[in-house]
Amino acid sequence: MGPHPAVAAIRLAVRRVLHDLLTEHHRAPAAVPHASPHEPQQPPLVLVACSGGADSMALASALAFESPKLGIRAGGVTVDHGLQPGSDARAAEVVQRLRELGLDPVDSVAVTVGRAGGPEAAARDARYAALDTAAERHGAAAVLLGHTRDDQAETVLLGLARGSGIRSLSGMAAVSGAGGRYRRPFLGLDRQTARKACMVQSLPVWDDPHNADPAYTRSRLRHEGLPALEKALGKGVVEALARTARLSRDDADALDSWAGQAEATVRDDAGLLECAKLYALPPAVRRRVLRRAAIAAGAPAGSLFARHIEEVDRLITGWRGQGAINLPGKVVAQRQGGRLVIRQG
């Protein structure tokens, strides 16, 4: 008799990602400098980021089960955000559970959460910085994250609310980070499957009280927004939103590629952007070219919003002699003699 369907589903999702990683590993040159080409490559190390919640515990269990069969080393890391009393003891419990699954190495990393961008964004930034550091310290080929289809649906809705274009509707990528470090095997699975897999394997699960705290935007969306949408529109909203993310990502990638090619054609011999040539581009491509130019001039990508790019775009499409546009990072955009100049002010 095979495993429970939920357990089979999480294992299959992880197996697919591990196969991809092995293929990439064998294609890559040996990581050790001056190593003999006849020496066998050391098997890759894959870490799972685990909070102790159902999604990441299910992911850790599947990684522990699948990795030995493929000759992959598997470890784990938990991040202690220090936002709740006893968070250090909770992190120590997670470390113990990961070790009991057979993962090695297992790390607990304490971080200090700042205030930039609000509490959710600050915690996320601190968490990814800690995961990056842990991956580099251990030489990990990848870090697995337990985001599910439900998380993806929430991300799409948050992007829709921000009104910042198709890229914000594309949600989380299955592969992201420097060199494709982060992998999300569960984006095609719902949250209930992960919880069920933990239950049938008798894995203890910790439910973070922040996930039910109405002070957090994502929590309100999870407990009030999505249920209201499902009530109004029927079941299948989560699947539809996740599908929207996939389609939007394909479209955004295509437009980004087009903008990259167009950028070379709209510059003059001195490398300045020609307004007439910019005007001839489709708006979605033109705005991407403008955004790339602003970032290249020193504007921080995370602070550059759609409204900034729309203001710069009006220098092309609605030229009435208006003055310079101030952008984040002390970058200035202005029109000069049929050229658009974007530089540090």
Short mmCIF file of C-alpha atoms in Angstrom, two decimals:
data_model
loop_
_atom_site.label_atom_id
_atom_site.label_comp_id
_atom_site.label_asym_id
_atom_site.label_seq_id
_atom_site.Cartn_x
_atom_site.Cartn_y
_atom_site.Cartn_z
CA MET A 1 0.00 0.00 0.00
CA GLY A 2 1.43 3.36 -1.05
CA PRO A 3 1.65 6.55 1.01
CA HIS A 4 -1.36 8.74 1.73
CA PRO A 5 -2.25 10.89 -1.35
CA ALA A 6 -1.18 14.10 0.45
CA VAL A 7 2.20 12.58 1.33
CA ALA A 8 2.62 11.27 -2.22
CA ALA A 9 1.81 14.75 -3.59
CA ILE A 10 4.40 16.60 -1.48
CA ARG A 11 7.07 13.99 -2.21
CA LEU A 12 6.46 14.15 -5.95
CA ALA A 13 6.67 17.97 -5.90
CA VAL A 14 10.02 17.83 -4.06
CA ARG A 15 11.35 14.99 -6.24
CA ARG A 16 10.77 17.09 -9.38
CA VAL A 17 12.73 20.01 -7.95
CA LEU A 18 15.58 17.76 -6.78
CA HIS A 19 15.79 16.21 -10.25
CA ASP A 20 16.09 19.71 -11.74
CA LEU A 21 18.84 20.58 -9.26
CA LEU A 22 20.76 17.38 -10.02
CA THR A 23 20.57 18.08 -13.75
CA GLU A 24 21.90 21.61 -13.22
CA HIS A 25 24.61 20.30 -10.88
CA HIS A 26 25.91 17.80 -13.41
CA ARG A 27 25.92 20.43 -16.17
CA ALA A 28 27.87 22.95 -14.06
CA PRO A 29 31.68 22.89 -13.92
CA ALA A 30 33.19 21.49 -10.72
CA ALA A 31 32.76 23.99 -7.92
CA VAL A 32 36.20 23.27 -6.46
CA PRO A 33 38.98 25.33 -8.11
CA HIS A 34 41.83 23.31 -9.64
CA ALA A 35 40.00 20.05 -8.92
CA SER A 36 40.95 17.14 -11.15
CA PRO A 37 38.32 16.47 -13.82
CA HIS A 38 38.52 12.78 -12.82
CA GLU A 39 37.52 13.48 -9.21
CA PRO A 40 33.80 12.89 -8.59
CA GLN A 41 31.78 16.01 -7.82
CA GLN A 42 30.58 16.25 -4.24
CA PRO A 43 26.79 15.73 -4.13
CA PRO A 44 24.88 19.00 -3.84
CA LEU A 45 23.50 20.22 -0.52
CA VAL A 46 19.88 21.40 -0.41
CA LEU A 47 18.54 23.30 2.60
CA VAL A 48 14.91 23.63 3.62
CA ALA A 49 13.78 26.87 5.26
CA CYS A 50 11.52 25.75 8.09
CA SER A 51 9.45 27.81 10.53
CA GLY A 52 7.85 24.75 12.15
CA GLY A 53 4.54 25.51 10.41
CA ALA A 54 2.63 22.90 8.41
CA ASP A 55 3.87 24.00 4.97
CA SER A 56 7.57 23.99 5.82
CA MET A 57 7.39 20.87 8.04
CA ALA A 58 5.73 18.98 5.18
CA LEU A 59 8.47 20.25 2.88
CA ALA A 60 11.20 19.18 5.30
CA SER A 61 9.71 15.69 5.61
CA ALA A 62 9.52 15.28 1.84
CA LEU A 63 13.10 16.50 1.40
CA ALA A 64 14.34 14.08 4.08
CA PHE A 65 12.54 11.20 2.31
CA GLU A 66 13.53 11.99 -1.28
CA SER A 67 17.10 13.30 -0.99
CA PRO A 68 18.86 10.01 -0.01
CA LYS A 69 17.28 8.23 -2.99
CA LEU A 70 18.90 10.78 -5.33
CA GLY A 71 22.23 11.03 -3.54
CA ILE A 72 21.57 14.63 -2.43
CA ARG A 73 22.66 15.97 0.95
CA ALA A 74 19.79 17.64 2.83
CA GLY A 75 19.91 20.17 5.66
CA GLY A 76 17.67 22.79 7.21
CA VAL A 77 17.65 26.30 8.57
CA THR A 78 15.13 28.06 10.80
CA VAL A 79 15.08 31.81 11.32
CA ASP A 80 14.28 33.26 14.76
CA HIS A 81 12.79 36.71 14.10
CA GLY A 82 12.67 37.50 17.82
CA LEU A 83 9.19 39.01 17.45
CA GLN A 84 7.47 36.90 20.12
CA PRO A 85 8.38 35.82 23.65
CA GLY A 86 9.97 32.37 23.61
CA SER A 87 10.87 32.54 19.91
CA ASP A 88 14.36 31.22 20.68
CA ALA A 89 12.91 28.12 22.38
CA ARG A 90 10.57 27.65 19.40
CA ALA A 91 13.56 27.80 17.02
CA ALA A 92 15.41 25.21 19.13
CA GLU A 93 12.37 22.88 18.87
CA VAL A 94 12.35 23.26 15.08
CA VAL A 95 16.06 22.42 14.93
CA GLN A 96 15.39 19.28 16.97
CA ARG A 97 12.53 18.21 14.70
CA LEU A 98 14.62 18.70 11.57
CA ARG A 99 17.44 16.63 13.06
CA GLU A 100 14.96 13.89 13.97
CA LEU A 101 13.96 13.79 10.28
CA GLY A 102 17.62 13.07 9.49
CA LEU A 103 18.58 16.47 8.09
CA ASP A 104 22.18 17.62 8.54
CA PRO A 105 23.45 20.35 8.83
CA VAL A 106 20.67 22.17 10.66
CA ASP A 107 21.02 25.83 11.67
CA SER A 108 19.03 28.28 13.76
CA VAL A 109 19.71 31.91 12.86
CA ALA A 110 18.55 34.81 15.03
CA VAL A 111 17.86 38.08 13.20
CA THR A 112 16.96 41.63 14.13
CA VAL A 113 13.89 42.83 12.27
CA GLY A 114 14.00 46.50 11.26
CA ARG A 115 11.09 48.78 10.43
CA ALA A 116 11.65 49.66 6.77
CA GLY A 117 8.58 49.09 4.58
CA GLY A 118 6.34 47.91 7.44
CA PRO A 119 6.56 44.88 9.76
CA GLU A 120 5.80 42.19 7.17
CA ALA A 121 8.33 43.49 4.62
CA ALA A 122 10.98 44.06 7.30
CA ALA A 123 10.61 40.50 8.62
CA ARG A 124 10.78 39.13 5.08
CA ASP A 125 13.95 41.12 4.29
CA ALA A 126 15.64 39.93 7.50
CA ARG A 127 14.61 36.32 6.80
CA TYR A 128 15.97 36.25 3.24
CA ALA A 129 19.22 37.90 4.31
CA ALA A 130 19.66 35.16 6.94
CA LEU A 131 18.83 32.40 4.44
CA ASP A 132 21.30 33.86 1.91
CA THR A 133 24.03 33.88 4.57
CA ALA A 134 23.27 30.31 5.65
CA ALA A 135 23.27 29.06 2.03
CA GLU A 136 26.62 30.71 1.33
CA ARG A 137 28.18 29.45 4.57
CA HIS A 138 27.24 25.85 3.80
CA GLY A 139 27.76 26.07 0.04
CA ALA A 140 24.15 25.00 -0.56
CA ALA A 141 22.97 24.53 -4.14
CA ALA A 142 19.45 25.63 -3.21
CA VAL A 143 17.08 26.60 -0.42
CA LEU A 144 13.56 25.15 -0.57
CA LEU A 145 10.67 27.37 0.53
CA GLY A 146 7.23 26.08 1.52
CA HIS A 147 5.01 28.63 -0.25
CA THR A 148 1.79 27.02 -1.47
CA ARG A 149 -0.80 27.82 -4.11
CA ASP A 150 -2.77 29.66 -1.40
CA ASP A 151 0.23 31.89 -0.66
CA GLN A 152 0.51 32.56 -4.38
CA ALA A 153 -3.15 33.60 -4.60
CA GLU A 154 -2.67 36.01 -1.68
CA THR A 155 0.43 37.48 -3.33
CA VAL A 156 -1.46 38.09 -6.58
CA LEU A 157 -4.29 39.87 -4.74
CA LEU A 158 -1.81 42.05 -2.83
CA GLY A 159 -0.15 42.94 -6.15
CA LEU A 160 -3.54 43.78 -7.65
CA ALA A 161 -4.29 46.08 -4.71
CA ARG A 162 -0.98 47.91 -5.23
CA GLY A 163 -1.88 48.59 -8.85
CA SER A 164 1.72 48.34 -9.98
CA GLY A 165 1.30 46.40 -13.20
CA ILE A 166 1.57 42.92 -14.59
CA ARG A 167 4.85 42.05 -12.83
CA SER A 168 3.14 42.47 -9.44
CA LEU A 169 0.42 40.04 -10.61
CA SER A 170 2.99 37.38 -11.47
CA GLY A 171 3.36 36.40 -7.82
CA MET A 172 6.25 34.29 -6.59
CA ALA A 173 8.51 32.47 -9.04
CA ALA A 174 9.11 28.74 -8.71
CA VAL A 175 12.82 29.62 -9.06
CA SER A 176 14.24 32.92 -7.80
CA GLY A 177 17.19 34.54 -6.04
CA ALA A 178 20.83 34.78 -7.02
CA GLY A 179 21.70 31.91 -9.34
CA GLY A 180 18.24 30.37 -8.83
CA ARG A 181 18.96 29.73 -5.15
CA TYR A 182 15.33 29.67 -3.97
CA ARG A 183 12.99 26.89 -5.11
CA ARG A 184 9.29 26.66 -4.28
CA PRO A 185 8.14 23.06 -4.88
CA PHE A 186 4.64 23.56 -3.42
CA LEU A 187 3.33 26.41 -5.62
CA GLY A 188 1.05 23.90 -7.34
CA LEU A 189 -0.26 22.41 -4.07
CA ASP A 190 -2.80 23.86 -1.68
CA ARG A 191 -2.17 24.59 1.96
CA GLN A 192 -4.57 21.85 3.06
CA THR A 193 -2.48 19.17 1.31
CA ALA A 194 0.61 20.19 3.29
CA ARG A 195 -1.32 20.20 6.57
CA LYS A 196 -2.85 16.80 5.81
CA ALA A 197 0.61 15.39 5.00
CA CYS A 198 1.86 16.51 8.42
CA MET A 199 -1.14 15.03 10.17
CA VAL A 200 -0.89 11.56 8.59
CA GLN A 201 2.86 11.48 9.30
CA SER A 202 2.27 12.59 12.92
CA LEU A 203 4.54 15.60 12.43
CA PRO A 204 4.08 18.26 15.12
CA VAL A 205 3.11 21.63 13.64
CA TRP A 206 3.38 25.12 15.09
CA ASP A 207 0.77 27.69 14.04
CA ASP A 208 2.34 31.16 14.08
CA PRO A 209 -0.08 33.55 15.84
CA HIS A 210 0.97 36.29 13.38
CA ASN A 211 -0.80 34.31 10.65
CA ALA A 212 -4.11 34.92 12.41
CA ASP A 213 -3.37 38.49 13.61
CA PRO A 214 -5.66 41.01 11.85
CA ALA A 215 -2.95 43.67 12.29
CA TYR A 216 -1.16 42.06 9.32
CA THR A 217 -2.45 42.67 5.80
CA ARG A 218 -1.79 39.14 4.57
CA SER A 219 -3.58 37.68 7.60
CA ARG A 220 -6.70 39.78 6.91
CA LEU A 221 -6.59 38.71 3.28
CA ARG A 222 -6.25 35.04 4.28
CA HIS A 223 -9.04 35.00 6.86
CA GLU A 224 -11.44 37.62 5.48
CA GLY A 225 -10.62 38.61 1.89
CA LEU A 226 -10.20 35.26 0.13
CA PRO A 227 -13.15 33.59 1.94
CA ALA A 228 -15.34 36.56 0.91
CA LEU A 229 -14.20 36.19 -2.72
CA GLU A 230 -14.92 32.47 -2.67
CA LYS A 231 -18.35 33.13 -1.22
CA ALA A 232 -19.12 35.68 -3.94
CA LEU A 233 -17.49 33.91 -6.90
CA GLY A 234 -17.51 30.26 -5.89
CA LYS A 235 -14.72 27.79 -5.24
CA GLY A 236 -11.75 27.82 -7.57
CA VAL A 237 -10.70 31.42 -6.89
CA VAL A 238 -7.34 30.33 -5.44
CA GLU A 239 -6.58 28.14 -8.46
CA ALA A 240 -7.62 30.92 -10.85
CA LEU A 241 -5.38 33.45 -9.09
CA ALA A 242 -2.42 31.06 -9.17
CA ARG A 243 -3.05 30.53 -12.90
CA THR A 244 -3.13 34.33 -13.32
CA ALA A 245 0.29 34.45 -11.69
CA ARG A 246 1.73 31.93 -14.18
CA LEU A 247 0.26 33.68 -17.21
CA SER A 248 1.26 37.14 -15.96
CA ARG A 249 4.82 35.96 -15.33
CA ASP A 250 5.11 34.67 -18.91
CA ASP A 251 3.77 37.99 -20.27
CA ALA A 252 6.00 40.09 -18.00
CA ASP A 253 9.08 38.04 -18.95
CA ALA A 254 8.31 38.52 -22.66
CA LEU A 255 7.85 42.28 -22.26
CA ASP A 256 11.06 42.54 -20.22
CA SER A 257 12.92 40.71 -22.98
CA TRP A 258 11.43 43.01 -25.63
CA ALA A 259 12.42 46.07 -23.58
CA GLY A 260 15.97 44.76 -23.24
CA GLN A 261 16.24 44.46 -27.03
CA ALA A 262 14.50 47.81 -27.65
CA GLU A 263 16.79 49.72 -25.32
CA ALA A 264 19.73 49.53 -27.75
CA THR A 265 17.59 50.84 -30.64
CA VAL A 266 16.34 54.01 -28.89
CA ARG A 267 19.73 55.44 -27.93
CA ASP A 268 21.75 57.84 -30.09
CA ASP A 269 25.49 57.60 -30.77
CA ALA A 270 26.21 59.27 -27.41
CA GLY A 271 24.06 56.71 -25.59
CA LEU A 272 21.22 59.15 -24.81
CA LEU A 273 17.59 58.09 -25.10
CA GLU A 274 15.85 59.59 -28.13
CA CYS A 275 12.34 60.78 -27.29
CA ALA A 276 10.91 60.22 -30.80
CA LYS A 277 12.07 56.61 -30.85
CA LEU A 278 10.77 56.05 -27.31
CA TYR A 279 7.40 57.49 -28.37
CA ALA A 280 7.16 54.91 -31.18
CA LEU A 281 7.43 51.97 -28.77
CA PRO A 282 4.33 50.28 -27.29
CA PRO A 283 3.65 51.88 -23.87
CA ALA A 284 4.35 48.66 -21.91
CA VAL A 285 7.76 48.31 -23.57
CA ARG A 286 8.60 52.02 -23.29
CA ARG A 287 7.86 52.14 -19.57
CA ARG A 288 10.11 49.14 -19.03
CA VAL A 289 12.93 50.85 -20.91
CA LEU A 290 12.45 53.94 -18.72
CA ARG A 291 12.45 51.86 -15.55
CA ARG A 292 15.67 50.07 -16.58
CA ALA A 293 17.31 53.41 -17.36
CA ALA A 294 16.29 54.85 -13.97
CA ILE A 295 17.68 51.80 -12.13
CA ALA A 296 20.89 51.99 -14.17
CA ALA A 297 21.22 55.64 -13.09
CA GLY A 298 21.02 54.64 -9.42
CA ALA A 299 17.32 54.60 -8.49
CA PRO A 300 16.65 51.71 -6.04
CA ALA A 301 14.37 49.18 -7.75
CA GLY A 302 12.32 48.60 -4.59
CA SER A 303 11.50 52.31 -4.26
CA LEU A 304 10.67 52.91 -7.92
CA PHE A 305 6.90 52.71 -8.28
CA ALA A 306 4.54 52.82 -11.27
CA ARG A 307 3.65 56.47 -10.53
CA HIS A 308 7.33 57.48 -10.86
CA ILE A 309 7.64 55.82 -14.26
CA GLU A 310 4.32 57.35 -15.40
CA GLU A 311 5.67 60.82 -14.58
CA VAL A 312 8.81 60.18 -16.62
CA ASP A 313 6.68 58.70 -19.42
CA ARG A 314 4.78 62.01 -19.66
CA LEU A 315 8.04 63.68 -20.64
CA ILE A 316 7.76 61.53 -23.79
CA THR A 317 4.01 61.36 -24.43
CA GLY A 318 2.71 64.61 -22.92
CA TRP A 319 5.57 67.06 -23.46
CA ARG A 320 4.54 70.63 -22.57
CA GLY A 321 7.90 71.98 -21.44
CA GLN A 322 7.60 70.56 -17.90
CA GLY A 323 10.63 70.53 -15.62
CA ALA A 324 12.77 67.70 -14.28
CA ILE A 325 11.24 64.71 -12.49
CA ASN A 326 12.80 63.71 -9.18
CA LEU A 327 13.09 59.95 -8.67
CA PRO A 328 14.18 57.87 -5.64
CA GLY A 329 17.93 57.64 -5.05
CA LYS A 330 18.44 61.32 -6.02
CA VAL A 331 17.98 60.44 -9.67
CA VAL A 332 16.63 63.14 -11.99
CA ALA A 333 14.90 62.68 -15.36
CA GLN A 334 14.56 65.59 -17.77
CA ARG A 335 13.99 66.23 -21.43
CA GLN A 336 16.74 68.13 -23.25
CA GLY A 337 16.58 68.84 -26.96
CA GLY A 338 14.69 65.75 -27.98
CA ARG A 339 16.71 63.54 -25.65
CA LEU A 340 15.69 62.08 -22.30
CA VAL A 341 18.46 62.42 -19.73
CA ILE A 342 18.24 60.27 -16.58
CA ARG A 343 21.11 60.73 -14.16
CA GLN A 344 22.04 61.30 -10.52
CA GLY A 345 21.13 64.83 -9.52
#
